Amino acid sequence: MILEDEYKQRRDKLFSKLKQNSLSIVFSAEYKVRSNDTEFPYRQNSNFYYLSGFEEDKSCLVFLKKGKKTQTLLFVAKKDKMQELWSGKRLGVQKAKKQFLVDEVYEYSELNTHLKKYMEHVDEIYYDFALDYSKIKLLKRYAKNVSSFQNIALLIQKSRLIKSDGEIALIKKAIEITTQAHHRAIYKAKELEYEYELQAEIEYVFKKNGAYSDAYTSIVASGDNANTLHYIKNDKKLQKKALILIDAGCEYNYYASDITRSIPKSGKFTSAQKELYEMVLAVELKIISMVQPGIKRSKLQKKAVKLLTQGMIDLKILKTSLKKAIKKELYKKYYPHGIGHWMGLDVHDEAPYKTKKGKEIPLQAGMVLTIEPGIYLPKDDKKIPKKYRGIGIRIEDDILVTQKGYENLSASIAKSVQEIESLSCKSMSSL
Ligand code: GLY
Ligand code: MN
Ligand code: MN
């Protein structure tokens, strides 16, 4: 759990980065219409949540910095009995005043009046450049004397790079639930017929354990389907001897997990599957072991490319020298993606990878990133040895950078051939 003090500290940190005589605004997410009067499930804007912990729509934070003096205003929707009857209780201004460590709380309907008043006296405005146009128009309407506009999202996202102990605890909880889900999938695969059934087993565990939702749409891809990187249809039959690539992670209290395992439906890897799997696993373990403060993600990617390419050569998937395969990027056909990404409030946490000047940001203690090498060998690629065609493998773990090196937060999820095979045979009651 993140306490109010921590949200306040985050806001204070943001203030320290803002220019004097500035007004900054961070809006909540809005409901998105699915059709007519039906909406998609609501999910708070991560940057707004990071600064407030507030879950309601129709709210925003305004930061005023006048000289060195700072003031934080929170706008929340007003309490309205009729509306609450349909959409649930609102916190309202009075309770918000007690709960949040901000200077003032107002009704959201008063926002325009306040903006108009403050904007006459500020030189800079910070807002999220990804805002929808109607809000931008509103901000610019009042901003006659403003000399420059800055993107507040970048500043917040930068803070989100280093996780606090409270955040790490929530990520660990998300991973704990996801661990159970993957273990259930390994066990259940042999008795199920369709990819979506396995997806249901996984997402049952998420919900059953209090996870708000998945952190991204689950991928359950049998055989050649695993060679479509963003396969989310999950509507095909599980083939008896095929591997199933499962990329699924829950979101717990707004924090993501992102885990991939590639498992045999039958409970036993064929020898060809095992050869490929152990090659990818060795790469994954090596790259994880390199994680430490100071190292750059591009170095991890370079090493992963080298090792995977060598693996492809050893298994006769590529028939050329390592030097040539790397120079001509021949590996890209079978390993087209990056080695990993930041993770936190979002599965692909929106934190920058480079400084303003374009320099890559090295890893630091407190960052969380995924490591996820893979190999994707389409069924119809005649250049690949026949036994490997139609196999796609990815292995993905969530790694915390620590002072001394790293902690693999998902280390308890079965991963070696032997662990996966023996879990598949276990009786359900022991899971
Ligand atoms: N699940 C999305 C990813 O692995 O990046
Ligand atoms: Mn990932
Ligand atoms: Mn993933």
CSV table of C-alpha atoms and ligand atoms in Angstrom, one decimal, residues 215-217 219 229-230 247-249 257-260 340-341 347-348 370 372 394 396, ligand 1:
chain,number,residue,atom,x,y,z
A,215,ALA,CA,-1.9,-5.8,-17.2
A,216,TYR,CA,-2.3,-6.3,-20.9
A,217,THR,CA,-4.3,-8.7,-23.1
A,219,ILE,CA,-1.4,-14.1,-25.3
A,229,LEU,CA,4.1,-11.6,-31.7
A,230,HIS,CA,0.9,-9.8,-30.7
A,247,ASP,CA,2.4,-14.2,-22.1
A,248,ALA,CA,0.2,-13.1,-19.3
A,249,GLY,CA,0.4,-11.0,-16.2
A,257,SER,CA,3.5,-8.0,-14.0
A,258,ASP,CA,4.6,-9.3,-17.4
A,259,ILE,CA,5.6,-12.9,-17.6
A,260,THR,CA,6.0,-15.3,-20.5
A,340,GLY,CA,13.0,-5.8,-22.5
A,341,HIS,CA,11.3,-2.7,-21.2
A,347,VAL,CA,3.3,-2.9,-18.4
A,348,HIS,CA,5.4,-0.9,-20.8
A,370,THR,CA,11.7,-7.2,-18.2
A,372,GLU,CA,12.5,-11.5,-22.6
A,394,ARG,CA,9.8,-16.6,-25.5
A,396,GLU,CA,10.2,-13.5,-19.9
B,1,GLY,N1,3.4,-8.6,-22.8
B,1,GLY,C1,4.0,-7.6,-23.6
B,1,GLY,C2,5.4,-7.7,-23.5
B,1,GLY,O1,6.0,-8.7,-23.2
B,1,GLY,O2,6.1,-6.7,-23.8
